[in-house]
Amino acid sequence: MAKEQKKMVDDITSMDEDFAKWYTDICKKAELIEYTSVKGCMVIRPYGYAIWENIQKILDSMFKATGHKNVCMPMFIPESLLQKEKDHVEGFAPECAWVTMGGNEQLEERLCVRPTSETLFCEHFKNIVHSYRDLPKLYNQWVSVVRWEKTTRPFLRSREFLWQEGHTLHETAEEAIEETERMLNIYTEFCQKYLAIPVIQGMKTDSDKFAGAERTYCIEALMHDGKALQAGTSHYFGNGFAKAFDIQFADRNNKLQYPYQTSWGMTTRLIGAIIMTHGDNNGLVLPPAVAPVQVMVIPIAQHKEGVLEKANAVCDRLKKICRADIDVSENTPGWKFAEYEMKGVPVRVEIGPKDIEKNQCVIVTRHNREKTFVSLDELETVILQKLEEVRSGLYEAALENRERRTYTCKTMDEITKALEENGDGFVKAMWCGDEACEDKVKEITGVGSRCIPLEQENISDVCVCCGKPAKKMLYWGKAY
Amino acid sequence: MAKEQKKMVDDITSMDEDFAKWYTDICKKAELIEYTSVKGCMVIRPYGYAIWENIQKILDSMFKATGHKNVCMPMFIPESLLQKEKDHVEGFAPECAWVTMGGNEQLEERLCVRPTSETLFCEHFKNIVHSYRDLPKLYNQWVSVVRWEKTTRPFLRSREFLWQEGHTLHETAEEAIEETERMLNIYTEFCQKYLAIPVIQGMKTDSDKFAGAERTYCIEALMHDGKALQAGTSHYFGNGFAKAFDIQFADRNNKLQYPYQTSWGMTTRLIGAIIMTHGDNNGLVLPPAVAPVQVMVIPIAQHKEGVLEKANAVCDRLKKICRADIDVSENTPGWKFAEYEMKGVPVRVEIGPKDIEKNQCVIVTRHNREKTFVSLDELETVILQKLEEVRSGLYEAALENRERRTYTCKTMDEITKALEENGDGFVKAMWCGDEACEDKVKEITGVGSRCIPLEQENISDVCVCCGKPAKKMLYWGKAY
């Protein structure tokens, strides 16, 4: 048994040896994805897609609870429509996939496969919004988008990815800003409470804003290897798009006004964040809220009389309170332990003849491999406790990793030294507000600006780079 | 009140006057869709999309209950991959949208936006199936596909449409055929039980099969105007695709074999079927199972003391057992009646001061406008009965329409006469099996072969067209 378990584990490269390979090993071996002959496009396999379905279910209900409605826009954008907002087209045109032929005929105007859908929503809003009574419009859609990236990695950067994109339209700037912040808070709650991933809330610097946005809010998470990952963004557009697309409404005084707009999105890269935040050398570790299987029941000595019957009964009881499954295959228990550890199942229940004699089972939590003997009379209560323990255990470990890897620096030398001594991580340092300093910090130390955190601290009075008066404290880091 | 109601109704063209215009009026005015600047691509608006979400929820749980798992394939197919199966590429290449540029660069190989995903599934199956232990594979995906149609109509024929496509792979032909039939039965149950649309189960003739299929099963429904609509298809491929894509597995005797394959799909055109089966001159009529709002509560004289409070209490009670909503806007009750009739809400609850005095409310069912006075003590019981009454009432009316419009004919003259006298409908007539006769029937009478029904009848011994011995009874009709 021990040998087989060892073999399974050997299949995954150690994360200390090669983090990138460890990551793709997990993607492939936990059967989350498979490559295809279209570069940068992947098959999301049943186990991976089930994680996405759970993400969708939770987020969708959070969106609906805050008054948003789902719609579906076309996947194509005519080139002339994309060009209407100047900054937007500049940002996206270089990475558009272009449809130029329909059947055997050349199209009169080429169509881009949506990289994002602001322009389509604007066209639609122009058609359906006429009066303040038509506002706000609180829309969302679950679709895939395409961005023609040069280098690609499963979930983190793929040419096609799945996401949700919220698009809202409001009477006033205040309302739109409130919406932008509300969605940032929903994203934060989702990551921390359901994915057990702690995040920093912040705002992008001007150089890093979404193409066409006045403000881009974001949440930033720190991965196991000390690199940052942007987990969600929420943009405030002012009325720039409304002006470019000539969307106007009659206000309460019957005067024509331009409405204010937002958009916000989260993508399948969240699955990448889950892998790199919680995974270990035995494979995936899934937060219970999105795990396709939360509890796997494994019968021990299943050929012995009464074992399978009892194990099935335990599984049936568990199915009433969580996503439970049982493996009654001919594989050894050791093989099964390794398999479901690799697949990140949060809790495992073992039950064999000796346990049955004692009216008990063994519960093992994936993240810390802790074993508990539990009376079958208390099965449901303890399982729910254990699932919560996994969640909070994962969150605390991720927070601990982030805190250990967050370096407060007053000078460029301090940055370089901190990174050299402790490895990649978040750097907190002051900034004068000048883009040239952002660039220079990155050039010299290797870390770019991640965000201006909403929660500011005063580390020093001067910019870490130029020594001029500092305006903001920034999080810096290398990013996925 | 009566006047306003009239006005609302006037907005929709009468179906007897112009059925096509009546249809698009409903699509637009019930806010199901909106046109866009991309020809043949539409915005599915919140009310339309909520119907699709309900369809998805029910179908998805039927798929999962029969062991299918959701996956997600790329949206692009390299031209060389599409070309691997000869019949398939011939069928689909003429209506593909082609991506030829990524960013500013010409692609080395052009990519088609999936019109259907058999080729992608085949490529994936080849990668992951090696042994009989890997079979069956029972997959499904919910995505949008693109077919470059010349003439387009909302839901019925659009260049982009939403659908589910099931793709399965099996050890034996028998198993695959069983799967094809199982899914046809699930489609039938879904249409009849949930959408209240009666359907004919049948098989397409060879000339009408899916490109690359050995058999195409289908369900055919008859619309209000006597035209047929194909509501779902289920294809058996034999091992033709497996051979073209070189998918092989080691069987139980360790010999390499080609597996057998199926695919099956239902699309957003179901929403078109709902409109044209159940709608009337007052607008949409929705089967309760997929109606975004099943019961709309309308307070009468809502400015009077206690009315809004009571109406809200009624709505809150209803929300526990169904999708209920309340309209407390300043519009008149008459306006609200017309509005929610137009939107097809199955059941309306009216409650005013007089009703409150008597501890009652008024329940009106959309399909027959029947009024019932109900004690509030029995509210929940009666509402559930009424929802079921709407469902069965819709089903029976649709079945009655189909039966009235189904003509049994022995000769070409009988066909022409039946259609002339009674209008479009299904024609049941015998067929010799020769494609030339199919073409000739269509040319002379205007009705094409819809399907070879699984339930056969012997109408005559000879082909309706050539007089030679008949092989099968066919359903004929004009189709959407």
Short mmCIF file of C-alpha atoms in Angstrom, two decimals, chain B residues 57-477:
data_model
loop_
_atom_site.label_atom_id
_atom_site.label_comp_id
_atom_site.label_asym_id
_atom_site.label_seq_id
_atom_site.Cartn_x
_atom_site.Cartn_y
_atom_site.Cartn_z
CA LYS B 57 -31.64 23.60 -14.99
CA ILE B 58 -34.21 20.91 -15.80
CA LEU B 59 -32.35 19.35 -18.73
CA ASP B 60 -29.02 19.45 -16.91
CA SER B 61 -30.44 17.54 -13.97
CA MET B 62 -31.94 14.96 -16.37
CA PHE B 63 -28.54 14.55 -18.03
CA LYS B 64 -26.73 14.21 -14.70
CA ALA B 65 -29.31 11.73 -13.41
CA THR B 66 -28.43 9.51 -16.40
CA GLY B 67 -24.70 9.68 -15.66
CA HIS B 68 -23.56 12.49 -17.97
CA LYS B 69 -20.89 14.96 -16.99
CA ASN B 70 -20.38 18.51 -18.20
CA VAL B 71 -17.15 19.57 -19.89
CA CYS B 72 -16.05 22.56 -21.95
CA MET B 73 -14.28 22.31 -25.30
CA PRO B 74 -12.58 25.20 -27.11
CA MET B 75 -14.75 27.31 -29.42
CA PHE B 76 -12.26 27.03 -32.29
CA ILE B 77 -11.66 24.12 -34.65
CA PRO B 78 -8.53 24.09 -36.86
CA GLU B 79 -9.53 23.56 -40.49
CA SER B 80 -7.49 20.35 -40.72
CA LEU B 81 -9.35 18.87 -37.75
CA LEU B 82 -12.73 19.70 -39.25
CA GLN B 83 -11.68 18.00 -42.47
CA LYS B 84 -10.94 14.62 -40.94
CA GLU B 85 -14.45 13.25 -41.39
CA LYS B 86 -15.50 13.70 -45.01
CA ASP B 87 -19.30 13.89 -44.73
CA HIS B 88 -19.03 16.09 -41.69
CA VAL B 89 -16.88 18.75 -43.31
CA GLU B 90 -19.04 18.75 -46.45
CA GLY B 91 -22.09 19.41 -44.32
CA PHE B 92 -20.64 22.17 -42.17
CA ALA B 93 -17.84 23.95 -44.05
CA PRO B 94 -20.23 26.04 -46.18
CA GLU B 95 -21.70 27.65 -43.08
CA CYS B 96 -18.59 28.15 -40.94
CA ALA B 97 -17.38 31.50 -39.66
CA TRP B 98 -13.59 31.57 -40.12
CA VAL B 99 -11.03 33.25 -37.89
CA THR B 100 -8.03 34.10 -40.07
CA MET B 101 -6.21 36.68 -37.95
CA GLY B 102 -4.97 36.70 -34.34
CA GLY B 103 -4.09 40.25 -33.32
CA ASN B 104 -2.29 41.72 -36.33
CA GLU B 105 -1.00 38.44 -37.64
CA GLN B 106 -2.39 36.15 -40.28
CA LEU B 107 -2.90 32.67 -38.79
CA GLU B 108 -0.95 29.82 -40.36
CA GLU B 109 -4.10 27.72 -40.33
CA ARG B 110 -7.55 29.25 -40.21
CA LEU B 111 -9.87 28.29 -37.37
CA CYS B 112 -13.60 27.87 -37.64
CA VAL B 113 -15.88 28.95 -34.84
CA ARG B 114 -17.50 25.65 -33.83
CA PRO B 115 -20.76 24.93 -35.65
CA THR B 116 -20.86 21.71 -33.55
CA SER B 117 -18.08 19.93 -31.68
CA GLU B 118 -17.83 16.29 -32.84
CA THR B 119 -14.31 16.85 -34.17
CA LEU B 120 -13.08 18.43 -30.91
CA PHE B 121 -14.59 15.65 -28.83
CA CYS B 122 -12.98 13.08 -31.12
CA GLU B 123 -9.56 14.65 -30.70
CA HIS B 124 -10.06 14.64 -26.93
CA PHE B 125 -11.40 11.07 -26.83
CA LYS B 126 -8.33 9.92 -28.72
CA ASN B 127 -6.17 11.41 -25.96
CA ILE B 128 -8.03 9.98 -22.98
CA VAL B 129 -9.55 6.67 -24.09
CA HIS B 130 -7.23 3.66 -24.19
CA SER B 131 -9.04 0.72 -22.63
CA TYR B 132 -12.58 -0.60 -22.26
CA ARG B 133 -12.19 0.54 -18.64
CA ASP B 134 -12.25 4.14 -19.91
CA LEU B 135 -15.68 3.59 -21.49
CA PRO B 136 -18.36 4.75 -21.70
CA LYS B 137 -17.62 8.46 -21.83
CA LEU B 138 -20.86 10.36 -21.25
CA TYR B 139 -20.19 14.05 -21.83
CA ASN B 140 -22.22 17.18 -22.39
CA GLN B 141 -21.47 20.86 -22.79
CA TRP B 142 -23.55 24.06 -22.62
CA VAL B 143 -22.09 26.53 -25.12
CA SER B 144 -22.96 28.69 -28.10
CA VAL B 145 -22.27 27.68 -31.69
CA VAL B 146 -22.16 29.58 -34.97
CA ARG B 147 -23.63 28.70 -38.37
CA TRP B 148 -23.49 31.30 -41.08
CA GLU B 149 -27.15 31.14 -42.17
CA LYS B 150 -28.39 33.36 -44.99
CA THR B 151 -31.87 34.08 -43.61
CA THR B 152 -32.25 34.44 -39.89
CA ARG B 153 -35.06 34.71 -37.33
CA PRO B 154 -34.87 35.16 -33.55
CA PHE B 155 -34.47 31.80 -31.77
CA LEU B 156 -35.54 29.79 -34.84
CA ARG B 157 -32.54 30.37 -37.04
CA SER B 158 -29.79 32.62 -35.78
CA ARG B 159 -26.13 32.71 -36.74
CA GLU B 160 -25.14 32.22 -33.14
CA PHE B 161 -27.32 30.15 -30.87
CA LEU B 162 -27.08 28.60 -27.42
CA TRP B 163 -27.39 24.88 -26.99
CA GLN B 164 -26.25 21.78 -25.20
CA GLU B 165 -24.40 19.14 -27.13
CA GLY B 166 -24.03 15.67 -25.66
CA HIS B 167 -21.18 13.50 -26.95
CA THR B 168 -20.76 9.91 -25.84
CA LEU B 169 -18.43 7.03 -26.63
CA HIS B 170 -19.23 3.34 -26.08
CA GLU B 171 -17.77 -0.15 -26.28
CA THR B 172 -20.49 -1.57 -28.49
CA ALA B 173 -22.91 -0.45 -31.19
CA GLU B 174 -25.82 -1.72 -29.11
CA GLU B 175 -24.86 0.46 -26.17
CA ALA B 176 -24.46 3.51 -28.38
CA ILE B 177 -27.83 2.97 -30.05
CA GLU B 178 -29.40 2.54 -26.62
CA GLU B 179 -27.87 5.86 -25.57
CA THR B 180 -29.16 7.59 -28.72
CA GLU B 181 -32.67 6.35 -27.95
CA ARG B 182 -32.39 7.13 -24.23
CA MET B 183 -31.60 10.77 -25.02
CA LEU B 184 -34.44 10.94 -27.54
CA ASN B 185 -36.74 9.78 -24.75
CA ILE B 186 -35.35 12.34 -22.34
CA TYR B 187 -35.95 15.07 -24.94
CA THR B 188 -39.48 13.80 -25.45
CA GLU B 189 -40.21 13.75 -21.74
CA PHE B 190 -38.75 17.23 -21.37
CA CYS B 191 -40.86 18.71 -24.18
CA GLN B 192 -44.08 17.04 -23.16
CA LYS B 193 -43.88 17.20 -19.38
CA TYR B 194 -42.10 20.54 -18.89
CA LEU B 195 -42.76 22.57 -22.03
CA ALA B 196 -46.24 21.09 -22.59
CA ILE B 197 -45.34 20.54 -26.26
CA PRO B 198 -46.47 17.20 -27.75
CA VAL B 199 -43.89 15.71 -30.12
CA ILE B 200 -43.59 12.95 -32.69
CA GLN B 201 -40.56 10.69 -32.24
CA GLY B 202 -38.98 9.66 -35.47
CA MET B 203 -35.93 9.14 -37.59
CA LYS B 204 -34.70 11.41 -40.38
CA THR B 205 -34.57 9.99 -43.88
CA ASP B 206 -31.06 9.57 -45.35
CA SER B 207 -31.24 12.87 -47.19
CA ASP B 208 -31.92 14.69 -43.95
CA LYS B 209 -29.41 13.05 -41.61
CA PHE B 210 -26.80 14.97 -39.64
CA ALA B 211 -23.51 15.25 -41.53
CA GLY B 212 -21.55 12.12 -40.62
CA ALA B 213 -24.33 10.25 -38.78
CA GLU B 214 -25.57 6.75 -39.48
CA ARG B 215 -28.94 7.53 -37.93
CA THR B 216 -30.52 10.78 -36.85
CA TYR B 217 -33.43 10.49 -34.44
CA CYS B 218 -35.56 13.57 -33.94
CA ILE B 219 -38.62 14.93 -32.23
CA GLU B 220 -40.98 17.02 -34.33
CA ALA B 221 -43.57 19.44 -32.98
CA LEU B 222 -46.39 21.20 -34.80
CA MET B 223 -46.69 24.93 -34.35
CA HIS B 224 -49.89 26.96 -34.13
CA ASP B 225 -49.76 27.83 -37.83
CA GLY B 226 -49.41 24.20 -38.91
CA LYS B 227 -45.68 24.32 -39.62
CA ALA B 228 -43.37 21.72 -38.14
CA LEU B 229 -40.44 22.47 -35.88
CA GLN B 230 -37.61 20.06 -35.11
CA ALA B 231 -37.21 20.34 -31.34
CA GLY B 232 -34.25 18.06 -30.74
CA THR B 233 -32.00 15.52 -32.45
CA SER B 234 -30.02 12.49 -31.31
CA HIS B 235 -27.43 10.99 -33.64
CA TYR B 236 -25.87 7.55 -33.82
CA PHE B 237 -22.49 7.66 -35.57
CA GLY B 238 -21.48 4.02 -35.57
CA ASN B 239 -17.68 3.98 -35.46
CA GLY B 240 -17.16 6.21 -38.49
CA PHE B 241 -15.77 9.14 -36.54
CA ALA B 242 -13.63 6.82 -34.43
CA LYS B 243 -12.07 5.47 -37.63
CA ALA B 244 -11.55 8.92 -39.12
CA PHE B 245 -9.90 10.14 -35.91
CA ASP B 246 -8.17 6.86 -35.11
CA ILE B 247 -9.72 6.43 -31.67
CA GLN B 248 -9.05 2.89 -30.51
CA PHE B 249 -9.34 1.02 -27.22
CA ALA B 250 -8.14 -2.34 -25.92
CA ASP B 251 -11.24 -4.45 -25.42
CA ARG B 252 -11.85 -7.15 -22.78
CA ASN B 253 -9.73 -9.58 -24.82
CA ASN B 254 -6.99 -6.98 -25.16
CA LYS B 255 -7.72 -6.47 -28.86
CA LEU B 256 -7.83 -2.97 -30.36
CA GLN B 257 -11.32 -1.86 -31.37
CA TYR B 258 -12.99 1.30 -32.62
CA PRO B 259 -15.59 2.64 -30.17
CA TYR B 260 -19.15 3.71 -31.10
CA GLN B 261 -20.34 7.24 -30.77
CA THR B 262 -23.42 9.44 -30.32
CA SER B 263 -24.26 13.11 -30.10
CA TRP B 264 -27.48 14.91 -29.26
CA GLY B 265 -28.57 18.50 -28.91
CA MET B 266 -31.28 20.94 -27.98
CA THR B 267 -31.08 24.67 -28.55
CA THR B 268 -32.57 28.08 -27.77
CA ARG B 269 -34.97 27.41 -30.63
CA LEU B 270 -37.06 25.67 -27.94
CA ILE B 271 -38.01 29.19 -26.88
CA GLY B 272 -39.33 29.75 -30.40
CA ALA B 273 -41.27 26.50 -30.09
CA ILE B 274 -42.83 27.66 -26.81
CA ILE B 275 -43.91 30.95 -28.39
CA MET B 276 -45.44 29.35 -31.49
CA THR B 277 -47.10 26.45 -29.67
CA HIS B 278 -48.70 28.27 -26.75
CA GLY B 279 -48.78 31.98 -27.61
CA ASP B 280 -51.99 33.81 -28.51
CA ASN B 281 -53.10 37.24 -29.67
CA ASN B 282 -52.52 38.67 -26.19
CA GLY B 283 -48.90 37.59 -26.27
CA LEU B 284 -46.73 34.92 -24.78
CA VAL B 285 -48.10 31.99 -22.77
CA LEU B 286 -45.42 30.23 -20.76
CA PRO B 287 -45.50 26.68 -19.44
CA PRO B 288 -45.05 27.01 -15.65
CA ALA B 289 -41.91 24.83 -15.45
CA VAL B 290 -39.84 27.38 -17.37
CA ALA B 291 -41.70 30.64 -16.68
CA PRO B 292 -39.37 33.16 -14.98
CA VAL B 293 -42.37 34.29 -12.93
CA GLN B 294 -45.03 31.64 -12.34
CA VAL B 295 -47.43 33.73 -10.31
CA MET B 296 -47.78 37.52 -10.41
CA VAL B 297 -49.60 39.18 -7.53
CA ILE B 298 -51.48 42.35 -8.44
CA PRO B 299 -52.92 44.50 -5.66
CA ILE B 300 -56.24 46.20 -6.48
CA ALA B 301 -56.82 49.70 -5.13
CA GLN B 302 -53.41 49.51 -3.58
CA HIS B 303 -53.62 53.00 -2.09
CA LYS B 304 -56.30 51.74 0.33
CA GLU B 305 -55.19 50.83 3.81
CA GLY B 306 -53.95 47.31 4.33
CA VAL B 307 -53.99 46.26 0.65
CA LEU B 308 -50.26 46.42 -0.08
CA GLU B 309 -49.47 44.79 3.23
CA LYS B 310 -51.83 41.88 2.52
CA ALA B 311 -50.70 41.53 -1.10
CA ASN B 312 -47.07 41.40 0.01
CA ALA B 313 -47.94 38.78 2.60
CA VAL B 314 -49.64 36.70 -0.12
CA CYS B 315 -46.58 37.05 -2.36
CA ASP B 316 -44.26 36.02 0.47
CA ARG B 317 -46.33 32.90 1.09
CA LEU B 318 -46.24 32.06 -2.62
CA LYS B 319 -42.50 32.57 -2.88
CA LYS B 320 -42.07 29.56 -0.63
CA ILE B 321 -43.75 27.24 -3.14
CA CYS B 322 -43.10 28.78 -6.57
CA ARG B 323 -41.52 31.67 -8.49
CA ALA B 324 -43.84 34.49 -7.40
CA ASP B 325 -43.54 38.24 -7.78
CA ILE B 326 -45.64 41.31 -7.05
CA ASP B 327 -46.12 44.53 -9.03
CA VAL B 328 -46.62 47.47 -6.68
CA SER B 329 -45.88 50.10 -9.34
CA GLU B 330 -48.14 53.10 -9.96
CA ASN B 331 -49.57 51.58 -13.14
CA THR B 332 -53.27 50.70 -13.12
CA PRO B 333 -54.36 47.13 -12.48
CA GLY B 334 -55.64 47.01 -16.07
CA TRP B 335 -52.24 47.91 -17.42
CA LYS B 336 -50.66 45.27 -15.22
CA PHE B 337 -53.13 42.59 -16.32
CA ALA B 338 -52.32 43.25 -19.98
CA GLU B 339 -48.57 43.48 -19.31
CA TYR B 340 -48.28 40.12 -17.57
CA GLU B 341 -50.65 38.46 -19.99
CA MET B 342 -48.38 39.69 -22.77
CA LYS B 343 -45.38 38.31 -20.88
CA GLY B 344 -47.12 34.96 -20.52
CA VAL B 345 -47.12 34.69 -16.71
CA PRO B 346 -49.12 31.47 -16.14
CA VAL B 347 -51.12 32.56 -13.10
CA ARG B 348 -52.19 35.95 -11.76
CA VAL B 349 -53.44 36.65 -8.26
CA GLU B 350 -55.60 39.74 -7.69
CA ILE B 351 -56.29 41.00 -4.21
CA GLY B 352 -58.20 44.13 -3.20
CA PRO B 353 -60.16 45.52 -0.23
CA LYS B 354 -63.27 43.45 -0.93
CA ASP B 355 -61.25 40.28 -1.22
CA ILE B 356 -59.45 41.04 2.02
CA GLU B 357 -62.80 41.47 3.77
CA LYS B 358 -63.82 38.03 2.58
CA ASN B 359 -60.37 36.46 3.30
CA GLN B 360 -60.06 35.56 -0.38
CA CYS B 361 -58.19 36.38 -3.56
CA VAL B 362 -58.90 36.02 -7.28
CA ILE B 363 -56.82 33.61 -9.32
CA VAL B 364 -56.73 33.94 -13.12
CA THR B 365 -55.03 31.38 -15.35
CA ARG B 366 -53.35 32.88 -18.41
CA HIS B 367 -54.17 30.24 -21.03
CA ASN B 368 -57.96 30.32 -20.63
CA ARG B 369 -58.43 33.50 -18.54
CA GLU B 370 -60.53 31.53 -16.08
CA LYS B 371 -61.25 33.33 -12.83
CA THR B 372 -61.47 31.52 -9.48
CA PHE B 373 -62.25 33.00 -6.09
CA VAL B 374 -60.14 31.25 -3.49
CA SER B 375 -60.06 31.39 0.27
CA LEU B 376 -56.65 32.57 1.47
CA ASP B 377 -56.60 29.51 3.74
CA GLU B 378 -56.29 27.37 0.63
CA LEU B 379 -53.94 29.62 -1.31
CA GLU B 380 -50.94 27.29 -1.63
CA THR B 381 -52.97 24.20 -2.51
CA VAL B 382 -54.97 25.96 -5.18
CA ILE B 383 -51.98 27.75 -6.72
CA LEU B 384 -50.16 24.46 -7.22
CA GLN B 385 -53.34 22.96 -8.74
CA LYS B 386 -53.69 25.95 -11.06
CA LEU B 387 -50.08 25.73 -12.24
CA GLU B 388 -50.66 22.08 -13.08
CA GLU B 389 -53.94 23.03 -14.81
CA VAL B 390 -52.06 25.51 -17.00
CA ARG B 391 -49.54 22.85 -17.94
CA SER B 392 -52.10 20.21 -18.81
CA GLY B 393 -54.38 22.76 -20.47
CA LEU B 394 -51.53 23.93 -22.70
CA TYR B 395 -50.55 20.39 -23.56
CA GLU B 396 -54.09 19.38 -24.47
CA ALA B 397 -54.67 22.47 -26.60
CA ALA B 398 -51.42 21.86 -28.47
CA LEU B 399 -52.26 18.20 -28.98
CA GLU B 400 -55.74 19.13 -30.18
CA ASN B 401 -54.23 21.60 -32.67
CA ARG B 402 -51.83 18.95 -33.94
CA GLU B 403 -54.52 16.31 -34.31
CA ARG B 404 -56.84 18.69 -36.09
CA ARG B 405 -54.02 19.55 -38.45
CA THR B 406 -52.76 16.04 -39.14
CA TYR B 407 -54.00 14.68 -42.49
CA THR B 408 -53.85 11.04 -43.52
CA CYS B 409 -53.39 10.88 -47.28
CA LYS B 410 -53.11 8.08 -49.82
CA THR B 411 -52.49 10.13 -52.95
CA MET B 412 -50.77 13.32 -54.00
CA ASP B 413 -54.14 14.86 -54.74
CA GLU B 414 -55.34 14.09 -51.25
CA ILE B 415 -52.29 15.90 -49.87
CA THR B 416 -52.86 19.00 -51.99
CA LYS B 417 -56.55 19.03 -51.15
CA ALA B 418 -56.06 18.53 -47.40
CA LEU B 419 -53.57 21.40 -47.24
CA GLU B 420 -55.71 23.68 -49.35
CA GLU B 421 -58.85 23.02 -47.36
CA ASN B 422 -57.43 22.89 -43.85
CA GLY B 423 -54.22 24.86 -44.01
CA ASP B 424 -50.66 23.75 -43.21
CA GLY B 425 -50.17 20.72 -41.00
CA PHE B 426 -48.66 17.28 -40.74
CA VAL B 427 -49.37 14.90 -43.59
CA LYS B 428 -49.14 11.17 -42.92
CA ALA B 429 -48.42 9.29 -46.13
CA MET B 430 -46.57 6.18 -47.31
CA TRP B 431 -43.16 6.23 -48.94
CA CYS B 432 -41.18 3.76 -51.05
CA GLY B 433 -37.80 4.80 -49.60
CA ASP B 434 -36.60 6.57 -52.75
CA GLU B 435 -35.10 10.06 -52.37
CA ALA B 436 -36.54 11.07 -55.76
CA CYS B 437 -40.06 10.60 -54.37
CA GLU B 438 -39.24 12.72 -51.32
CA ASP B 439 -38.13 15.52 -53.65
CA LYS B 440 -41.12 15.15 -55.92
CA VAL B 441 -43.66 15.24 -53.06
CA LYS B 442 -42.06 18.44 -51.87
CA GLU B 443 -41.99 19.97 -55.33
CA ILE B 444 -45.62 19.19 -56.08
CA THR B 445 -47.34 19.58 -52.70
CA GLY B 446 -44.93 21.85 -50.86
CA VAL B 447 -44.44 19.51 -47.89
CA GLY B 448 -41.11 17.81 -47.27
CA SER B 449 -40.41 14.66 -45.29
CA ARG B 450 -40.15 15.48 -41.59
CA CYS B 451 -39.46 12.05 -40.14
CA ILE B 452 -40.12 8.33 -40.22
CA PRO B 453 -42.12 8.08 -37.00
CA LEU B 454 -41.08 5.33 -34.59
CA GLU B 455 -44.78 4.52 -34.25
CA GLN B 456 -45.68 3.26 -37.72
CA GLU B 457 -49.14 2.92 -39.28
CA ASN B 458 -50.11 1.22 -42.49
CA ILE B 459 -52.08 3.78 -44.48
CA SER B 460 -51.71 2.05 -47.81
CA ASP B 461 -49.42 -0.50 -49.44
CA VAL B 462 -47.98 1.85 -52.01
CA CYS B 463 -45.86 5.00 -52.07
CA VAL B 464 -47.95 8.16 -52.18
CA CYS B 465 -45.78 9.41 -55.03
CA CYS B 466 -44.67 6.60 -57.37
CA GLY B 467 -47.16 3.85 -56.53
CA LYS B 468 -44.42 1.29 -55.95
CA PRO B 469 -44.53 -0.83 -52.77
CA ALA B 470 -44.29 1.35 -49.67
CA LYS B 471 -41.59 0.81 -47.05
CA LYS B 472 -42.51 3.34 -44.39
CA MET B 473 -45.14 5.79 -43.27
CA LEU B 474 -43.69 9.29 -43.12
CA TYR B 475 -44.70 12.55 -41.52
CA TRP B 476 -44.53 15.34 -44.09
CA GLY B 477 -44.83 19.06 -43.53
#
